[in-house]
mmCIF file of C-alpha atoms and ligand atoms in Angstrom:
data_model
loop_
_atom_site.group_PDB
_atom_site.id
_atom_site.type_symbol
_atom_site.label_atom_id
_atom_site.label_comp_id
_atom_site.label_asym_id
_atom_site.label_seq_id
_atom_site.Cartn_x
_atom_site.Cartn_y
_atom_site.Cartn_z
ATOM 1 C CA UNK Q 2 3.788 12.550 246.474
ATOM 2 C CA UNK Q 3 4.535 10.180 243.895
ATOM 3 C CA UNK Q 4 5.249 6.612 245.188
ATOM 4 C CA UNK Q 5 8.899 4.702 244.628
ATOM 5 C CA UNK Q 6 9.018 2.432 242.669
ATOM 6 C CA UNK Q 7 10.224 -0.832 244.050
ATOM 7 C CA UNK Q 8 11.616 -4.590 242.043
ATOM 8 C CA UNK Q 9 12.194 -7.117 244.414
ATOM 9 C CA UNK Q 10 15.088 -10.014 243.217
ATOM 10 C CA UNK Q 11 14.403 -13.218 244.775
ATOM 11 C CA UNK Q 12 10.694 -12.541 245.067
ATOM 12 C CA UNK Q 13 9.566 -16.025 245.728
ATOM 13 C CA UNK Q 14 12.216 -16.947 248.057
ATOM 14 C CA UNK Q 15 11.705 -16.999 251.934
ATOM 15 C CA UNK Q 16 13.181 -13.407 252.337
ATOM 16 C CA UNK Q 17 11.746 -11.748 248.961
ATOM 17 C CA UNK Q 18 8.475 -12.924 249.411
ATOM 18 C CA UNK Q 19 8.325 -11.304 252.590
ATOM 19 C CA UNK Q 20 9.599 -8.351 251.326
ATOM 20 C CA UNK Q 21 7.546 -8.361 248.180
ATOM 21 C CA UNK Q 22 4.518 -8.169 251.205
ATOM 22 C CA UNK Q 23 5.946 -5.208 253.068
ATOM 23 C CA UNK Q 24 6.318 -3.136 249.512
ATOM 24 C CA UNK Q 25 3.080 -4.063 248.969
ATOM 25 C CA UNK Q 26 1.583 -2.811 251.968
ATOM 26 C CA UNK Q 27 4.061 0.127 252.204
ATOM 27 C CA UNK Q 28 1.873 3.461 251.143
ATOM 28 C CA UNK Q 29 5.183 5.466 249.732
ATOM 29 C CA UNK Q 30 5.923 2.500 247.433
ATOM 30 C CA UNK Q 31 4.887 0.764 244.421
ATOM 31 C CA UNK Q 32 5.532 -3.199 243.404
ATOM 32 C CA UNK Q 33 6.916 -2.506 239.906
ATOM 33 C CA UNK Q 34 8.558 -6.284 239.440
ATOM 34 C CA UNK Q 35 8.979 -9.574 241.312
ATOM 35 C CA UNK Q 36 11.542 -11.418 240.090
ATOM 36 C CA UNK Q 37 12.833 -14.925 240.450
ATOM 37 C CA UNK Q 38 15.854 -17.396 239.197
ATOM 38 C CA UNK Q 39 15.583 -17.366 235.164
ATOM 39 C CA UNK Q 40 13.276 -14.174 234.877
ATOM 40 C CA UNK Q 41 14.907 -11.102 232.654
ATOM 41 C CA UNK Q 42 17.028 -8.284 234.485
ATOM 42 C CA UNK Q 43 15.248 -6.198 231.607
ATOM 43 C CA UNK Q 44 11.917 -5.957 233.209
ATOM 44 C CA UNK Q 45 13.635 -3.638 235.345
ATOM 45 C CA UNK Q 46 14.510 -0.654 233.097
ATOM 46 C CA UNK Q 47 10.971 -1.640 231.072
ATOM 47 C CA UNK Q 48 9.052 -0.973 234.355
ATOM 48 C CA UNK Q 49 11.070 1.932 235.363
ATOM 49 C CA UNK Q 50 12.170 0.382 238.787
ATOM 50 C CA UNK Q 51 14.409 2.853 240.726
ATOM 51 C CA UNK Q 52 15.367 0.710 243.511
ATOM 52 C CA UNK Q 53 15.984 -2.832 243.272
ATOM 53 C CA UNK Q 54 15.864 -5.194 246.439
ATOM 54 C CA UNK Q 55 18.173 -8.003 246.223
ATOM 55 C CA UNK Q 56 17.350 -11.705 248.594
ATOM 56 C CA UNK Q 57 18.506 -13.979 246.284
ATOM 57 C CA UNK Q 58 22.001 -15.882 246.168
ATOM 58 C CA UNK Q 59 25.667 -14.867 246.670
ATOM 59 C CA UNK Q 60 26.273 -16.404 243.382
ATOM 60 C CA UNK Q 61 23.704 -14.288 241.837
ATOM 61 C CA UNK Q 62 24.192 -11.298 243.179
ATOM 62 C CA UNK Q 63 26.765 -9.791 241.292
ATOM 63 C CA UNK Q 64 25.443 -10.116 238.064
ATOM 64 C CA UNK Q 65 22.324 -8.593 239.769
ATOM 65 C CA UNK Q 66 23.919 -5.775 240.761
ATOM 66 C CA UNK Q 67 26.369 -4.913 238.182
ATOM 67 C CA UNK Q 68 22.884 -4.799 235.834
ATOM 68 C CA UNK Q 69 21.476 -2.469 237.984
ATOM 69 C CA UNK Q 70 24.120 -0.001 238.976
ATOM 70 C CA UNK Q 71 25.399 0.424 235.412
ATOM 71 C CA UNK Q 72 21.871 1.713 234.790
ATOM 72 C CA UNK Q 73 21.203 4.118 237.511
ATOM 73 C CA UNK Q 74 19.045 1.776 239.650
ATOM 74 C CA UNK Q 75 19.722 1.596 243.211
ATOM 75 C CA UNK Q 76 19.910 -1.516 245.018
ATOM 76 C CA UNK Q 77 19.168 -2.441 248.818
ATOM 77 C CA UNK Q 78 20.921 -5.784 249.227
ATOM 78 C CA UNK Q 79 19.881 -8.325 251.705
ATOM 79 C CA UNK Q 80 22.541 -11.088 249.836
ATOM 80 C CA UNK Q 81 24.864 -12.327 252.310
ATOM 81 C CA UNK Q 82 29.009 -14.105 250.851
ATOM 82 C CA UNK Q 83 30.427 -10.660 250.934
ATOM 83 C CA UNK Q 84 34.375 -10.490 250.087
ATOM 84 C CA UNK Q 85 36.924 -7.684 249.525
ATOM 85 C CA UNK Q 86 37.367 -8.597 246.149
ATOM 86 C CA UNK Q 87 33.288 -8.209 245.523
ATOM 87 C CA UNK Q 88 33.512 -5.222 247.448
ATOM 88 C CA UNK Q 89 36.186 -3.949 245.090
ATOM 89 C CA UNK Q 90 34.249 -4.878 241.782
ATOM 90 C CA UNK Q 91 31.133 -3.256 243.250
ATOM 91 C CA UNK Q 92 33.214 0.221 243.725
ATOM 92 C CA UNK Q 93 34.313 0.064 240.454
ATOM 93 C CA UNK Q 94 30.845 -0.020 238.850
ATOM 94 C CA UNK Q 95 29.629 2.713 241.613
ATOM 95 C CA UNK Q 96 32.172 4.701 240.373
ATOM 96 C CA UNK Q 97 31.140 4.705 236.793
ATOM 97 C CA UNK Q 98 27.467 5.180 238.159
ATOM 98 C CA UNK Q 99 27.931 8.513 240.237
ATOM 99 C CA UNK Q 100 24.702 9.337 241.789
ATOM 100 C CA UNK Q 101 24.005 5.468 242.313
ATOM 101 C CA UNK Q 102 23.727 3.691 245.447
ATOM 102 C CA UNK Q 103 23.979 0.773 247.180
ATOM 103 C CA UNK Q 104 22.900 -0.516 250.364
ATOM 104 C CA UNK Q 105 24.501 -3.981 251.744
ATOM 105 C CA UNK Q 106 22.914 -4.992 254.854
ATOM 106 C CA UNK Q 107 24.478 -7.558 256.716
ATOM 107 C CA UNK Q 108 21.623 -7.855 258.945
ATOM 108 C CA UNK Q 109 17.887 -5.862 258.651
ATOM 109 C CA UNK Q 110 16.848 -6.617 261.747
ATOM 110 C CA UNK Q 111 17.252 -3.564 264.509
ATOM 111 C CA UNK Q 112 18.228 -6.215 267.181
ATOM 112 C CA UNK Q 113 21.107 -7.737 264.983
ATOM 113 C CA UNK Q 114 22.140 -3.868 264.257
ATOM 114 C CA UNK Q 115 22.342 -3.615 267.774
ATOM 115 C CA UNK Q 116 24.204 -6.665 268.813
ATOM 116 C CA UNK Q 117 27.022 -5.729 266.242
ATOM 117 C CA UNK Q 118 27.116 -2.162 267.794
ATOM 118 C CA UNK Q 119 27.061 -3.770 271.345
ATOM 119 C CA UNK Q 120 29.449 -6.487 270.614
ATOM 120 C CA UNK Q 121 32.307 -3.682 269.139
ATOM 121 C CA UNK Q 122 31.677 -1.646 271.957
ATOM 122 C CA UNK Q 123 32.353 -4.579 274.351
ATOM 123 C CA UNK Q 124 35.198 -6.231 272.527
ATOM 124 C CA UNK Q 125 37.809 -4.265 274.304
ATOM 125 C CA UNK Q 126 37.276 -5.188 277.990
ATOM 126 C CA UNK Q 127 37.216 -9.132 277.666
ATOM 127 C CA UNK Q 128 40.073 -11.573 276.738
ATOM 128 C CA UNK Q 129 38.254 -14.054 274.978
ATOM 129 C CA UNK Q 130 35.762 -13.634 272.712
ATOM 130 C CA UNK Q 131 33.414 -16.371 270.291
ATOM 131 C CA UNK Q 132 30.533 -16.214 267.522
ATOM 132 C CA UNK Q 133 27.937 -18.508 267.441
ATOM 133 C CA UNK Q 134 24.802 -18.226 264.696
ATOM 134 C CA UNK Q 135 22.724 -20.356 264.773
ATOM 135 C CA UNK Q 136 19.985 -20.865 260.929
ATOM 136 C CA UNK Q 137 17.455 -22.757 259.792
ATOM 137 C CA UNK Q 138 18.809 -25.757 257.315
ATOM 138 C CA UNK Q 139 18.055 -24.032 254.101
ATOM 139 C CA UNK Q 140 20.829 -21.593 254.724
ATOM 140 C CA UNK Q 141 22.842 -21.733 251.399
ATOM 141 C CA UNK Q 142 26.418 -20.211 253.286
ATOM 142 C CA UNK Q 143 27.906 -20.475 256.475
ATOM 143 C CA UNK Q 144 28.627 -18.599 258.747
ATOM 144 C CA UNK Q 145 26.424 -15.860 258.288
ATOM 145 C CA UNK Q 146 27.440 -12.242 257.177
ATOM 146 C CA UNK Q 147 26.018 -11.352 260.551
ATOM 147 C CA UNK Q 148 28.437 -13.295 262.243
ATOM 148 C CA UNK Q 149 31.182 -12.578 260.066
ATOM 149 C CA UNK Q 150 30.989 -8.759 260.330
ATOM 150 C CA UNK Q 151 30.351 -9.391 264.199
ATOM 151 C CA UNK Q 152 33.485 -11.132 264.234
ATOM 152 C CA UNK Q 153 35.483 -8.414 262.086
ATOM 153 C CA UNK Q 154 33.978 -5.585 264.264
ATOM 154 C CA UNK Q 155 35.113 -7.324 267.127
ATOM 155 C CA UNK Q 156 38.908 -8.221 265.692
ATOM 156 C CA UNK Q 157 39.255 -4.574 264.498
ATOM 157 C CA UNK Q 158 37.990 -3.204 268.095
ATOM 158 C CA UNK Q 159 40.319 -5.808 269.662
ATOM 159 C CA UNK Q 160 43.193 -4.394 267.356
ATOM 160 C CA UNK Q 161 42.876 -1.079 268.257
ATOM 161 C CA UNK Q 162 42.475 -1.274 272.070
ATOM 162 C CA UNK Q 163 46.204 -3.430 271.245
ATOM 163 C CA UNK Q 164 44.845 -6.344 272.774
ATOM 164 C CA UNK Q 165 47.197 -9.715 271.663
ATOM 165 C CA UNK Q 166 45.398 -13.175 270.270
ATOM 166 C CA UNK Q 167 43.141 -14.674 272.237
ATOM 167 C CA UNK Q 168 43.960 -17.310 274.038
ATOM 168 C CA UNK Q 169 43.511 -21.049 272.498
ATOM 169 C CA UNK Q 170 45.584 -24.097 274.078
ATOM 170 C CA UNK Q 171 43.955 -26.358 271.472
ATOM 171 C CA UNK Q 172 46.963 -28.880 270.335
ATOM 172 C CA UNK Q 173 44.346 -31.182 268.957
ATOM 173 C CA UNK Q 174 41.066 -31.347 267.303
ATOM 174 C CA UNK Q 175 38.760 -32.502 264.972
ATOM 175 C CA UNK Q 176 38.182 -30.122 261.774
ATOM 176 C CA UNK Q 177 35.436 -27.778 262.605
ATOM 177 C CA UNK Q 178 35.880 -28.255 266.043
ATOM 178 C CA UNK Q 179 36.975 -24.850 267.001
ATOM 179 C CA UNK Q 180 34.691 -23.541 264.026
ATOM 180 C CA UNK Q 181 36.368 -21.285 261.701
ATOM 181 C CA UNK Q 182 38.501 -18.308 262.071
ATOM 182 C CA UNK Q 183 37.051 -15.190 261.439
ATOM 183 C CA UNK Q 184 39.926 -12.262 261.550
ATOM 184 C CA UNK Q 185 41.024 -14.400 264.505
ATOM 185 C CA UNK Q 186 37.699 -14.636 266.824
ATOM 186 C CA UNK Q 187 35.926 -18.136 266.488
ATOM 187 C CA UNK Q 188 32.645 -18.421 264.031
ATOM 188 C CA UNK Q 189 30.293 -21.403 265.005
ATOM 189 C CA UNK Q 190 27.452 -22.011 263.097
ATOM 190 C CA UNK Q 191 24.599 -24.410 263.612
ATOM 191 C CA UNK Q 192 22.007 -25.494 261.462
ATOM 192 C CA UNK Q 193 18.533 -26.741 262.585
ATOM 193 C CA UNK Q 194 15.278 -26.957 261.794
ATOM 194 C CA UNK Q 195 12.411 -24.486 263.622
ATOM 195 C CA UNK Q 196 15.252 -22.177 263.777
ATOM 196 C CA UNK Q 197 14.806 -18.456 261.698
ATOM 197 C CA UNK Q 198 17.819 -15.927 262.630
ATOM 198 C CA UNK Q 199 20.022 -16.381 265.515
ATOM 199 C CA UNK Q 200 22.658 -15.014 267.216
ATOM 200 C CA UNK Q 201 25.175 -14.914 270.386
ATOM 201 C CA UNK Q 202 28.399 -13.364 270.721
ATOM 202 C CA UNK Q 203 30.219 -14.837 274.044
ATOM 203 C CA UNK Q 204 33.026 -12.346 275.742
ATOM 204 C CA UNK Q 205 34.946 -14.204 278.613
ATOM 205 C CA UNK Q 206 37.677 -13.354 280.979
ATOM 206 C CA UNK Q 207 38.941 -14.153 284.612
ATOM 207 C CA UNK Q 208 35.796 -15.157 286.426
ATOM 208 C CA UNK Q 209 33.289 -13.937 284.192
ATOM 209 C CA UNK Q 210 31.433 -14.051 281.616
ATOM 210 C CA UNK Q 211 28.814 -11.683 279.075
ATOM 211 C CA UNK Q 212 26.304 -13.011 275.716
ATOM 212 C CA UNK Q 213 24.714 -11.039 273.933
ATOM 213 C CA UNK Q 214 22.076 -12.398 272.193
ATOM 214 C CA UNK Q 215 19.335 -11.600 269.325
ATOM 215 C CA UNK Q 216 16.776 -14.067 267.857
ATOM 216 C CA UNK Q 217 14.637 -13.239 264.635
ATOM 217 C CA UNK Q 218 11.831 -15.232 265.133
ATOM 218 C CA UNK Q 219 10.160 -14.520 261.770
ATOM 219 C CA UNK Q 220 11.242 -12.970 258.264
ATOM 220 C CA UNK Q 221 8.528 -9.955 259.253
ATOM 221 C CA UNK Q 222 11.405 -8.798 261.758
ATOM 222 C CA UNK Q 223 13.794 -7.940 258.540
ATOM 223 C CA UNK Q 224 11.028 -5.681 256.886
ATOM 224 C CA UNK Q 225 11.068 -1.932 258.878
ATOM 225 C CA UNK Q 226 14.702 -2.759 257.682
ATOM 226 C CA UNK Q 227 14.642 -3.198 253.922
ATOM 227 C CA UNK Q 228 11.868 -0.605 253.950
ATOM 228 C CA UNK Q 229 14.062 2.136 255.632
ATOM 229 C CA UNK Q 230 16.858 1.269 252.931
ATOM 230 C CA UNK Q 231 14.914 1.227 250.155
ATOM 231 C CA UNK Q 232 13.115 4.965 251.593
ATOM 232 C CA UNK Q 233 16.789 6.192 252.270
ATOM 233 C CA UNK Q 234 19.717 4.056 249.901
ATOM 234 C CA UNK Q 235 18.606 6.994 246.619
ATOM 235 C CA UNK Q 236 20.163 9.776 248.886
ATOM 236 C CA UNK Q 237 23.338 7.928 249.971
ATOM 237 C CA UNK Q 238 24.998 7.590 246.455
ATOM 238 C CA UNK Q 239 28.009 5.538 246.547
ATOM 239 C CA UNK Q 240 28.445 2.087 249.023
ATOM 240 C CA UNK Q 241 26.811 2.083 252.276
ATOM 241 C CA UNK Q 242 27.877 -1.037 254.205
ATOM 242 C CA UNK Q 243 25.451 -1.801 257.081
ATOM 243 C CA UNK Q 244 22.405 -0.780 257.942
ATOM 244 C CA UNK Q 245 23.135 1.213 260.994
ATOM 245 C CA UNK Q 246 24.225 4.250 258.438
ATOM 246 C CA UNK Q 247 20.500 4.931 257.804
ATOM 247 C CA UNK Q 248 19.782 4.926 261.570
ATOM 248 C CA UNK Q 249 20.223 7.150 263.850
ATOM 249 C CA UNK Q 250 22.415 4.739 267.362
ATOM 250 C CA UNK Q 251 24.091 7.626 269.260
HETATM 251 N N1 LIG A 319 20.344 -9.122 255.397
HETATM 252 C C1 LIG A 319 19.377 -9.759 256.046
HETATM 253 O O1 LIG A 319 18.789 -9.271 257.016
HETATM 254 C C2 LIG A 319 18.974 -11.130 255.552
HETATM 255 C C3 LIG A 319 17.940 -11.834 256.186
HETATM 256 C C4 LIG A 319 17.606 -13.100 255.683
HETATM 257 C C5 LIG A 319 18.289 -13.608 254.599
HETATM 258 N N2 LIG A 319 19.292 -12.896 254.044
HETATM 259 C C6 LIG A 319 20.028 -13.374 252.871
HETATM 260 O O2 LIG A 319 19.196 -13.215 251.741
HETATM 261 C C7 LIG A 319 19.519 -14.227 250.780
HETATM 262 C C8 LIG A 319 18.236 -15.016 250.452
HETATM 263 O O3 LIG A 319 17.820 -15.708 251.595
HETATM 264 P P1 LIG A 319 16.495 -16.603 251.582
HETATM 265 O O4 LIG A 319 16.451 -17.340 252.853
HETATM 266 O O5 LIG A 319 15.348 -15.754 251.175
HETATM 267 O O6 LIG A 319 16.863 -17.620 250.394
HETATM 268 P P2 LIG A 319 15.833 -18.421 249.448
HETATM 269 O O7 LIG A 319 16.631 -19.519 248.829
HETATM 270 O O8 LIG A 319 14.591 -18.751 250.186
HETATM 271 O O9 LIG A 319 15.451 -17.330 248.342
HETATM 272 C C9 LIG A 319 16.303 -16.881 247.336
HETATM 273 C C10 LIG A 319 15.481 -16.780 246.083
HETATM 274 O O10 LIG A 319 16.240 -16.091 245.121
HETATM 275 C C11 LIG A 319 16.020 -16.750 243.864
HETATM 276 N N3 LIG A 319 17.115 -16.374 242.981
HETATM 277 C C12 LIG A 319 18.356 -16.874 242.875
HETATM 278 N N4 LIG A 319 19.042 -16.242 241.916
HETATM 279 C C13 LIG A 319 18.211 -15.292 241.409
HETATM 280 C C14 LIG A 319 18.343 -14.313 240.408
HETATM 281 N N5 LIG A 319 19.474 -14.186 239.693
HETATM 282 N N6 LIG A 319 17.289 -13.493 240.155
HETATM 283 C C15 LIG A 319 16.136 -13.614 240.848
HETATM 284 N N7 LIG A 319 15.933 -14.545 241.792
HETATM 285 C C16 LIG A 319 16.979 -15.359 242.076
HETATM 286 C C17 LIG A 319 15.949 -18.224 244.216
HETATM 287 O O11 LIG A 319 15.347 -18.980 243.189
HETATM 288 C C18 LIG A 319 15.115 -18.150 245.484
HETATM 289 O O12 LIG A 319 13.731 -18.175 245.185
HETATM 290 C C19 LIG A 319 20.613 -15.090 251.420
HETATM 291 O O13 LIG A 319 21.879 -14.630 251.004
HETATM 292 C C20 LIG A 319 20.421 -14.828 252.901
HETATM 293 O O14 LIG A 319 21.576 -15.035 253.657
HETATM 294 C C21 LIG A 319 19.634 -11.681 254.492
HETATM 295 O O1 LIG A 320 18.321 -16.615 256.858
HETATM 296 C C1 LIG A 320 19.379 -16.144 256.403
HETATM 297 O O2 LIG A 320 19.974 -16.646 255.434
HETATM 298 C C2 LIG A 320 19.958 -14.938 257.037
HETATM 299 N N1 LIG A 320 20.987 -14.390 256.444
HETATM 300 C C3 LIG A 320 21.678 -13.241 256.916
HETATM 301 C C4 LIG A 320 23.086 -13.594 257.333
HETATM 302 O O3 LIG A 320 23.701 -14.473 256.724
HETATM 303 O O4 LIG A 320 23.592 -12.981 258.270
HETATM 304 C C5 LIG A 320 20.920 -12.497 257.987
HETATM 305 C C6 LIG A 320 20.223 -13.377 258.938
HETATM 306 C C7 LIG A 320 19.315 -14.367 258.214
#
């Protein structure tokens, strides 16, 4: 079987050079180009990549991407500072690309899969509902994309069960204080060192309360993640957003 053959984007960063270890060691795949900030996009058609791993920036991921889809390479993105407006500009170069696709992942790790799966299926049954992540200080955006497609899952699961706005009787604050509004549920994010990947999603109502909670405690926990993606993304032409497509929940 001949092996895939793999770029990573970001390859000396904290995530790519994790992930330029797991290629590595992966037996189906083959290490065809480790790129960092400054390095040519063109060493990816010269070395024939067919998937492309993205961990770099969110303000070099488009670029990235829009490189690689308009030449048939498919791309497993780890990049986080998603919008519906990027969204809408990666469709539009998907759709010139048939047969191309492209994996955003929010979150790689199974446990972070899981606590957005858990914390839609919960959202329905509790009145108030808040987001805390929690990074280590290098972060370049807050909040997360975890946190922010927790919070949307949760909003849109809210919405559909008809459930009204939480409720808030803050009359006065200090900016920041009730952390920022994702589609209406509250995002907190803290920053500290010694921290990797964290996570809890807080669901209260009359005399109770239930967290979920998931910690990556090292980079390693992203990698059975970008590995399935990268085995899977050249079958699922088009946009896949989230991980949990390529695995199997139910
Ligand atoms: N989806 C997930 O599971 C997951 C997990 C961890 C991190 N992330 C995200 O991955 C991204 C990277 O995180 P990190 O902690 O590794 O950051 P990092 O700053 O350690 O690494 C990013 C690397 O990308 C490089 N880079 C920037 N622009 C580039 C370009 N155009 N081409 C090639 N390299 C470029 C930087 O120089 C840097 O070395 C962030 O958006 C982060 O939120 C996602
Ligand atoms: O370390 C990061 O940066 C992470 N980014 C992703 C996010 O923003 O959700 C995933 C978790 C780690």
């Amino acid at each position: 079987m001949s092996k895939q053959r793999v770029a990573v984007l970001g390859a000396r960063g904290r995530m790519g050079s994790e992930a330029v270890r797991a290629v590595e060691a992966a037996e189906d795949m083959e290490l065809v180009a480790a790129l960092g900030r400054g390095d040519p996009l063109d060493a990816l058609a010269e070395t024939g990549a067919e998937v492309a791993v993205d961990l770099t920036h969110p303000d070099s991921v488009m670029a990235n991407l829009e490189y690689c889809v308009t030449r048939g390479v498919h791309a497993v993105v780890g990049t986080t500072g998603w919008t519906e407006e990027r969204l809408a500009l990666l469709r539009g170069w998907l759709d010139a690309s048939p047969g191309t696709g492209v994996l955003i992942a929010p979150n790689f790790g199974i446990g972070a899969v899981l606590t957005m799966r858990f914390a839609r299926q919960a959202a329905r049954f509790f009145e108030s509902v808040e987001v805390v992540e929690l990074h280590h200080p290098g972060k370049a955006d807050a909040p997360s994309g975890t946190a922010v497609r927790t919070a949307q899952l949760v909003a849109e699961a809210r919405r559909d069960a008809g459930l009204p706005a939480q409720p808030d009787a803050t009359s006065t604050a200090l900016d920041g204080a009730r952390g920022a509004d994702v589609d209406g549920v509250p995002v907190h994010a803290v920053r500290l060192r010694g921290l990797v990947a964290h996570q809890e999603v807080l669901f209260g109502d009359e005399g109770e309360t239930f967290t979920l909670r998931h910690d990556s405690l090292h980079r390693s926990s992203f990698m059975p993640g970008v590995l399935l993606g990268v085995r899977r993304v050249s079958a699922a032409p088009g946009l896949t957003f989230g991980l949990e497509h390529f695995l199997d929940l139910d």
